PDB file of C-alpha atoms in Angstrom:
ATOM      1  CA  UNK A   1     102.278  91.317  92.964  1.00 50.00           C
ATOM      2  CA  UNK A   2     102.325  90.249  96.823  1.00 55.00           C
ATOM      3  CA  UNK A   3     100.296  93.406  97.717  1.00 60.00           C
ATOM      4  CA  UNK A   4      98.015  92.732  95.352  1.00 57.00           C
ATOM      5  CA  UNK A   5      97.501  89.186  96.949  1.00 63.00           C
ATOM      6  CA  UNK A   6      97.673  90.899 100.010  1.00 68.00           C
ATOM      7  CA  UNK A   7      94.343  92.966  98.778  1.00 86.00           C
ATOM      8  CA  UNK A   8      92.633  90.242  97.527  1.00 86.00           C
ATOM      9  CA  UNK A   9      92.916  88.380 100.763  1.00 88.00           C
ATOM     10  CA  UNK A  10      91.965  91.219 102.765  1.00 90.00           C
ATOM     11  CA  UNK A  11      89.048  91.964 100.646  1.00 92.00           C
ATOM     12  CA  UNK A  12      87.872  88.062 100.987  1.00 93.00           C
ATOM     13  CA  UNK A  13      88.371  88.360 105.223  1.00 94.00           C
ATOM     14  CA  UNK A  14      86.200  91.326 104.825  1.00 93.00           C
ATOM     15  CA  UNK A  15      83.446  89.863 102.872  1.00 94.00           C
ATOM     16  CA  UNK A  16      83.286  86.693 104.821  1.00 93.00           C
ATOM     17  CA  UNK A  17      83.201  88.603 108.412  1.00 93.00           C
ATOM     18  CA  UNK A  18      80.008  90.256 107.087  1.00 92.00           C
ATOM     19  CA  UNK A  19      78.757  87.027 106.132  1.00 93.00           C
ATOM     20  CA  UNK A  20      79.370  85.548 109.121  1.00 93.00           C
ATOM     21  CA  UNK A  21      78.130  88.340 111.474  1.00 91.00           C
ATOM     22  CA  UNK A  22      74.701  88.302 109.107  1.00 91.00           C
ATOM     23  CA  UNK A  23      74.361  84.549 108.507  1.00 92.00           C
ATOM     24  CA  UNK A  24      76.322  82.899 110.439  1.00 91.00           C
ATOM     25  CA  UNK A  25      79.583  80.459 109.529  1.00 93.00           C
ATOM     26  CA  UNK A  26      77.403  78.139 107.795  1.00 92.00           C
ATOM     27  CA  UNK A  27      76.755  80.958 105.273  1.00 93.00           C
ATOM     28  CA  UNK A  28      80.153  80.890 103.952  1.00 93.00           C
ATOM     29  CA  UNK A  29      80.532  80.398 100.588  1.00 92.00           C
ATOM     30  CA  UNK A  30      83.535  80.208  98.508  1.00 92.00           C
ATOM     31  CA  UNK A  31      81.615  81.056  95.056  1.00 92.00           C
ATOM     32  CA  UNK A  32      79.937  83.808  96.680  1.00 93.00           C
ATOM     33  CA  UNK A  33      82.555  85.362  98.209  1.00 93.00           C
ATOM     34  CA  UNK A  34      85.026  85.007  95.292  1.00 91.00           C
ATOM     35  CA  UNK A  35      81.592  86.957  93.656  1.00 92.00           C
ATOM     36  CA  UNK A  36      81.076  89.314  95.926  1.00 91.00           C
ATOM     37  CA  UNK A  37      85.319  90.223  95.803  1.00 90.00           C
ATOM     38  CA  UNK A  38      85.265  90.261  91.889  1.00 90.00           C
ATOM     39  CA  UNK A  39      87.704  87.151  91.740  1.00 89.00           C
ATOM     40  CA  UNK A  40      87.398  83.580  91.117  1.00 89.00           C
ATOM     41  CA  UNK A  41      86.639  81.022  93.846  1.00 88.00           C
ATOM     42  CA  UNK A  42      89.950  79.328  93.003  1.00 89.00           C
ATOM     43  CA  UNK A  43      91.615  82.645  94.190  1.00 88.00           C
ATOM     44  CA  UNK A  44      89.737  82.220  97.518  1.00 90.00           C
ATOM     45  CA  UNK A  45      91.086  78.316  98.159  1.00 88.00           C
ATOM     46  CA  UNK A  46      94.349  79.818  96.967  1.00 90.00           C
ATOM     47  CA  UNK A  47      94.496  82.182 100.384  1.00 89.00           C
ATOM     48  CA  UNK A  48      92.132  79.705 102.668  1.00 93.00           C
ATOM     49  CA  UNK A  49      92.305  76.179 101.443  1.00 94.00           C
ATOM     50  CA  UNK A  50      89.347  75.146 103.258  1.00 94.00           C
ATOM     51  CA  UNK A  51      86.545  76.548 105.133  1.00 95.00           C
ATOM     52  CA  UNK A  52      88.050  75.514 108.174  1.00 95.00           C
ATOM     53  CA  UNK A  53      91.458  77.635 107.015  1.00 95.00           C
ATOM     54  CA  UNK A  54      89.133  80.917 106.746  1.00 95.00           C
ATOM     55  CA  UNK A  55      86.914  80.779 109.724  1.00 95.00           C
ATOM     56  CA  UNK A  56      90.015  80.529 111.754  1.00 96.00           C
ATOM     57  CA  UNK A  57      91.784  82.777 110.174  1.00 95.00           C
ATOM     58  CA  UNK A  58      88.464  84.655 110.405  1.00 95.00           C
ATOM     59  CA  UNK A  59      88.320  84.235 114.093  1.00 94.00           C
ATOM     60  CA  UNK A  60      91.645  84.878 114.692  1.00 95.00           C
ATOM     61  CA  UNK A  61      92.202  88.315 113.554  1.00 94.00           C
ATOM     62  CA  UNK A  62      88.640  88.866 115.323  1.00 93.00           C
ATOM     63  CA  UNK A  63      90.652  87.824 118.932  1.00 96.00           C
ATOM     64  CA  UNK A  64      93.371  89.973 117.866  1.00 96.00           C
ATOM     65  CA  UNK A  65      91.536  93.304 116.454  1.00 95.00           C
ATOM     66  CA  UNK A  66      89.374  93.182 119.705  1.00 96.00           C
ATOM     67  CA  UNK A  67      92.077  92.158 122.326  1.00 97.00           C
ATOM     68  CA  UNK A  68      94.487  95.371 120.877  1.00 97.00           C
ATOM     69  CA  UNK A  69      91.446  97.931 121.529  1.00 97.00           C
ATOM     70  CA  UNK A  70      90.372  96.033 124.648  1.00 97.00           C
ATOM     71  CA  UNK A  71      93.966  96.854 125.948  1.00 97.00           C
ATOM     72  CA  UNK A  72      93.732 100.612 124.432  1.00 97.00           C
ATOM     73  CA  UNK A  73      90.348 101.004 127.179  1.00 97.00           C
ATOM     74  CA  UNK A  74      92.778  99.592 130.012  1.00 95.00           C
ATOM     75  CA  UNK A  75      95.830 101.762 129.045  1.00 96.00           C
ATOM     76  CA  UNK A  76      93.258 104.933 128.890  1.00 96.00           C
ATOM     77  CA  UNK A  77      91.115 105.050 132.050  1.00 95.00           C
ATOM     78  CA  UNK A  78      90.989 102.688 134.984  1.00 94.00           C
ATOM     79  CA  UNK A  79      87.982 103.664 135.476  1.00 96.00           C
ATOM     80  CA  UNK A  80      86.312 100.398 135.626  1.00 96.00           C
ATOM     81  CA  UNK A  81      82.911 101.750 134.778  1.00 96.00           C
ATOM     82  CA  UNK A  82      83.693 103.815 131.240  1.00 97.00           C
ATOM     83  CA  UNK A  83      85.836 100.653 130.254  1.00 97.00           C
ATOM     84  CA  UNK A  84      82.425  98.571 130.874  1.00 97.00           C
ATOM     85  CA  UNK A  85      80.455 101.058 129.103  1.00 97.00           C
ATOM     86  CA  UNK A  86      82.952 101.299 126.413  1.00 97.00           C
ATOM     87  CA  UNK A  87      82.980  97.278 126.172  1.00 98.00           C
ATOM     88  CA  UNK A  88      79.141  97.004 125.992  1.00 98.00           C
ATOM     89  CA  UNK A  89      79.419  99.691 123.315  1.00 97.00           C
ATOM     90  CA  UNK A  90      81.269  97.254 120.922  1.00 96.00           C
ATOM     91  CA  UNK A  91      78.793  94.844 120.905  1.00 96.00           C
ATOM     92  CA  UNK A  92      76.356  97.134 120.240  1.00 97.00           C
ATOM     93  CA  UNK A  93      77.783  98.819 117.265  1.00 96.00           C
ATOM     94  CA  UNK A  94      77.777  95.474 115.956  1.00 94.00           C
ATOM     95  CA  UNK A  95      73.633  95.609 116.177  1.00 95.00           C
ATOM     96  CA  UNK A  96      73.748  99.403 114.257  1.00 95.00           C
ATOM     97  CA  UNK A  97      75.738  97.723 111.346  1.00 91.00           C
ATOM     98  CA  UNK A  98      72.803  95.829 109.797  1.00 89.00           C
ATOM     99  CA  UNK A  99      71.654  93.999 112.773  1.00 90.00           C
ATOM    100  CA  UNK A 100      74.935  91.825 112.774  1.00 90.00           C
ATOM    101  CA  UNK A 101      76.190  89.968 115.737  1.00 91.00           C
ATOM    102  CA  UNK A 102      79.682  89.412 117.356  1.00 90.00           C
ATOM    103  CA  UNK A 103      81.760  87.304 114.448  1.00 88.00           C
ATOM    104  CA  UNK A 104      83.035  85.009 117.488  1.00 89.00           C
ATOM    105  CA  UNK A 105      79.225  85.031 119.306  1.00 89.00           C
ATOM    106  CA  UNK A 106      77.388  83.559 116.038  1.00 89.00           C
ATOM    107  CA  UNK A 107      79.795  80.962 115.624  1.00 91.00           C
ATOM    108  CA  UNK A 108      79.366  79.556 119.143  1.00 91.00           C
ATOM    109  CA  UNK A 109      75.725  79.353 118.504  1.00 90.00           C
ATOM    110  CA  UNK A 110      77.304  77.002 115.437  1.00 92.00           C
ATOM    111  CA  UNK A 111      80.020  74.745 117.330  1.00 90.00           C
ATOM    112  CA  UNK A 112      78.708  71.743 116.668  1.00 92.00           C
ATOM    113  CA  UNK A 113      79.523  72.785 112.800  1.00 91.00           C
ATOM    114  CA  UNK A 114      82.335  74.041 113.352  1.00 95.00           C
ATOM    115  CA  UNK A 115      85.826  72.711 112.110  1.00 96.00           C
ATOM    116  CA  UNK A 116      88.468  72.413 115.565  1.00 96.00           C
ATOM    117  CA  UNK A 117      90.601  75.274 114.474  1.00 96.00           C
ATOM    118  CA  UNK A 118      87.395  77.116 114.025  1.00 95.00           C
ATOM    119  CA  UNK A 119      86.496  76.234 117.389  1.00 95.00           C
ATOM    120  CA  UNK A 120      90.236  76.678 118.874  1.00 96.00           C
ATOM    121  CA  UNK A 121      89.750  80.361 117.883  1.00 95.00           C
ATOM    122  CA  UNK A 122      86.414  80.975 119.209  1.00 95.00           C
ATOM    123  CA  UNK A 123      87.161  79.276 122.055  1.00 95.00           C
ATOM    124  CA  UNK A 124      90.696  81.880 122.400  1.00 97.00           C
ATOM    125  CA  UNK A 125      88.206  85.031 121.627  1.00 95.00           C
ATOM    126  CA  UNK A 126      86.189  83.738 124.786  1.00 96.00           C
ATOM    127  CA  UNK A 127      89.151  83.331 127.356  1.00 97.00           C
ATOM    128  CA  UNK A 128      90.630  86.441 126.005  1.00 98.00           C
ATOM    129  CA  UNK A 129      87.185  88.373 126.788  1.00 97.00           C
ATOM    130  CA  UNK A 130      86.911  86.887 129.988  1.00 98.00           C
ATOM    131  CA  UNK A 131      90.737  87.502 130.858  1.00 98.00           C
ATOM    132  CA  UNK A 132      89.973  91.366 129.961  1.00 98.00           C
ATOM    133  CA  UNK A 133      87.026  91.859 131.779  1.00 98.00           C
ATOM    134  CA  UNK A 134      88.276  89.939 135.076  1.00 98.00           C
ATOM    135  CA  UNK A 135      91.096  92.771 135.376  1.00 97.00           C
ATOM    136  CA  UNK A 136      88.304  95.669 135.108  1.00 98.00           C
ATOM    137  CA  UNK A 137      86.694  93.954 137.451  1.00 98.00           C
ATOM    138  CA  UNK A 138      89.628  93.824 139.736  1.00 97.00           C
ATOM    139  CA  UNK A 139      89.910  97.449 139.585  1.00 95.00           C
ATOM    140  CA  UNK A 140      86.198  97.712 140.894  1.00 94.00           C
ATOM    141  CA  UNK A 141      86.661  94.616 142.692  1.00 95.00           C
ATOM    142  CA  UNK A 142      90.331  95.011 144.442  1.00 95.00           C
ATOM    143  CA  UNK A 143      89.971  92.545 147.304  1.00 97.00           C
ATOM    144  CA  UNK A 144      87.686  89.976 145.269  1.00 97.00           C
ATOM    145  CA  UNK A 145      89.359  86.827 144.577  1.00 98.00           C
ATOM    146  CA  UNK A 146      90.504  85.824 141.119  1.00 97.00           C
ATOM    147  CA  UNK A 147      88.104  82.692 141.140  1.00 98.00           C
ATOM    148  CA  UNK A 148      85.194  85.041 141.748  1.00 98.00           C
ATOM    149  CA  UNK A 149      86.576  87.759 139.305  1.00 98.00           C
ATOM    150  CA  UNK A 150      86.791  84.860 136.684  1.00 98.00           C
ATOM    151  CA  UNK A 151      83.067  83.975 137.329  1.00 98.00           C
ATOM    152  CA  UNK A 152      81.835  87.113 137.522  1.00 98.00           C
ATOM    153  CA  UNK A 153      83.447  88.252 134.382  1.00 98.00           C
ATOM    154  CA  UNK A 154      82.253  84.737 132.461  1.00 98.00           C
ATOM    155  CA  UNK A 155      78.662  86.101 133.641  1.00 98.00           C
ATOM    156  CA  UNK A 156      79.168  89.772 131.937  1.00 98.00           C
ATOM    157  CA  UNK A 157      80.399  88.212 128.758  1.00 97.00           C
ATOM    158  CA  UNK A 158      77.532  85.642 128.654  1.00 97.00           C
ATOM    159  CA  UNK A 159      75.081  87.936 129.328  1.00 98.00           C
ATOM    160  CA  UNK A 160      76.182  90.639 126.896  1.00 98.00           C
ATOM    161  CA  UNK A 161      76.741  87.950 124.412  1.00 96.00           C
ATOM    162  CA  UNK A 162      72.823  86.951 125.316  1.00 96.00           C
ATOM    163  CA  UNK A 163      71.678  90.580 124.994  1.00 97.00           C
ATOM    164  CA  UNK A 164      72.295  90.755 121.585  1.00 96.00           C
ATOM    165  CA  UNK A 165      71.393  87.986 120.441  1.00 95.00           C
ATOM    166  CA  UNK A 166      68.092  88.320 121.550  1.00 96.00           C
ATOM    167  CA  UNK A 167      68.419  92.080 120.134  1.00 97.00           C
ATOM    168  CA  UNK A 168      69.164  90.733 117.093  1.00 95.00           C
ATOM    169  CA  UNK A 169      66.564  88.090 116.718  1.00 94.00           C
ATOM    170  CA  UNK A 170      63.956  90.789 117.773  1.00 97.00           C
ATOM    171  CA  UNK A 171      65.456  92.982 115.205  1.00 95.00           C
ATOM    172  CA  UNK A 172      65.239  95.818 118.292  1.00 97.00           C
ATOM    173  CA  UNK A 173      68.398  97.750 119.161  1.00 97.00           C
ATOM    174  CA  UNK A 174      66.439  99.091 121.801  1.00 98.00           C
ATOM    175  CA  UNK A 175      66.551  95.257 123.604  1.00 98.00           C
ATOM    176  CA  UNK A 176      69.751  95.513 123.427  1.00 98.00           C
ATOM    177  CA  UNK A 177      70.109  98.679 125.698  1.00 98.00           C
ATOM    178  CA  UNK A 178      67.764  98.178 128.214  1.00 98.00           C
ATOM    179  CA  UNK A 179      68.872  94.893 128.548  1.00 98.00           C
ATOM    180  CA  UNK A 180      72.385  96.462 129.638  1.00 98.00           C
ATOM    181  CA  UNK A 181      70.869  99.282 131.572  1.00 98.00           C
ATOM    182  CA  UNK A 182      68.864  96.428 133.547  1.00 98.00           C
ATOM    183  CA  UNK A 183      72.163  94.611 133.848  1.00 98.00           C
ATOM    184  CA  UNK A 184      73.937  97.669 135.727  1.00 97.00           C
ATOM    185  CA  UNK A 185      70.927  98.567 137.826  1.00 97.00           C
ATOM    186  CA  UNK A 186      70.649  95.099 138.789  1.00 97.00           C
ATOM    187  CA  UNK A 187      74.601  94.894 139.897  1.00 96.00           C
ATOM    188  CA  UNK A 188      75.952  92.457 137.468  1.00 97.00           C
ATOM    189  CA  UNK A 189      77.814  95.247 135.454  1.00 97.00           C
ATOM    190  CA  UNK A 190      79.084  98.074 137.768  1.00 93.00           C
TER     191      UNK A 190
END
């Protein structure tokens, strides 16, 4: 019985992170989710009790899923460059799946609708990008100081963030990658 609620909840974090990365938190629906899983929306408020309970959780395993791989990059090369090109290549298989966007991205672009322990979480997937990128940096970077690591590193994740957003909008892929290939020619991503 507990893997079975195990499932279902699985099965509703994976419907609602395709909502989200399509439509946006807004989107979220307990009736359509507990449709689109096959279960009734009671069953949904039985794992998340409110909105609030499943865009954090939502957000959450979003920090976690992407911090473990962003730490797999750093324990594989330190070569700053393929971790950058690896990092960039995240957020653009997020544009080959149906145009979606980063889960944590769209919902910034919703904060003043969020919930706080939506925004807690996003907020946490931010410093933990950030945090990640600042130490590739460092590795390109070794004598830079940490406050211009930090600022350089908020500028990479703003402006990938920004890249695909606009791809996205434009419904062009193709925005996407010049946009980063401008980015490196330019400096801002060695």
């Amino acid at each position: 019985m507990a893997k079975i609620k195990t499932d279902m909840r699985e099965a509703v974090l994976t419907a609602a992170k395709a909502t989200v990365q399509s439509h946006g938190y807004n989107a979220l629906s307990f009736r359509e989710l507990a449709k689109e899983v096959g279960i009734k929306s009671a069953s949904v408020h039985y794992h998340f009790p409110t909105k609030g309970d499943l865009g954090a959780a939502l957000a959450r395993r979003y920090t976690e899923e992407g911090a473990a791989y962003l730490a797999e990059l750093l324990a594989t090369s330190e070569d700053a460059t393929w971790c950058l090109d690896r990092y960039t290549e995240i957020f653009r298989s997020a544009l080959a799946n149906d145009n979606r966007m980063c889960l944590c991205g769209i919902m910034s672009a919703e904060l003043d609708d969020l919930p706080t322990e939506v925004r807690v979480e996003v907020d946490k997937f931010a410093a933990m990008n950030v945090g990640w990128l600042a130490k590739v940096l460092s590795r390109a970077r070794p004598s830079a100081s940490d406050q211009d690591l930090q600022e350089h590193a908020m500028a990479i994740f703003a402006a990938i963030e920004g890249a695909q957003l606009v791809a996205r909008g434009c419904q062009d892929i193709g925005i996407y990658d010049r946009t980063i290939r401008a980015y490196r020619a330019t400096g801002l991503i060695p």
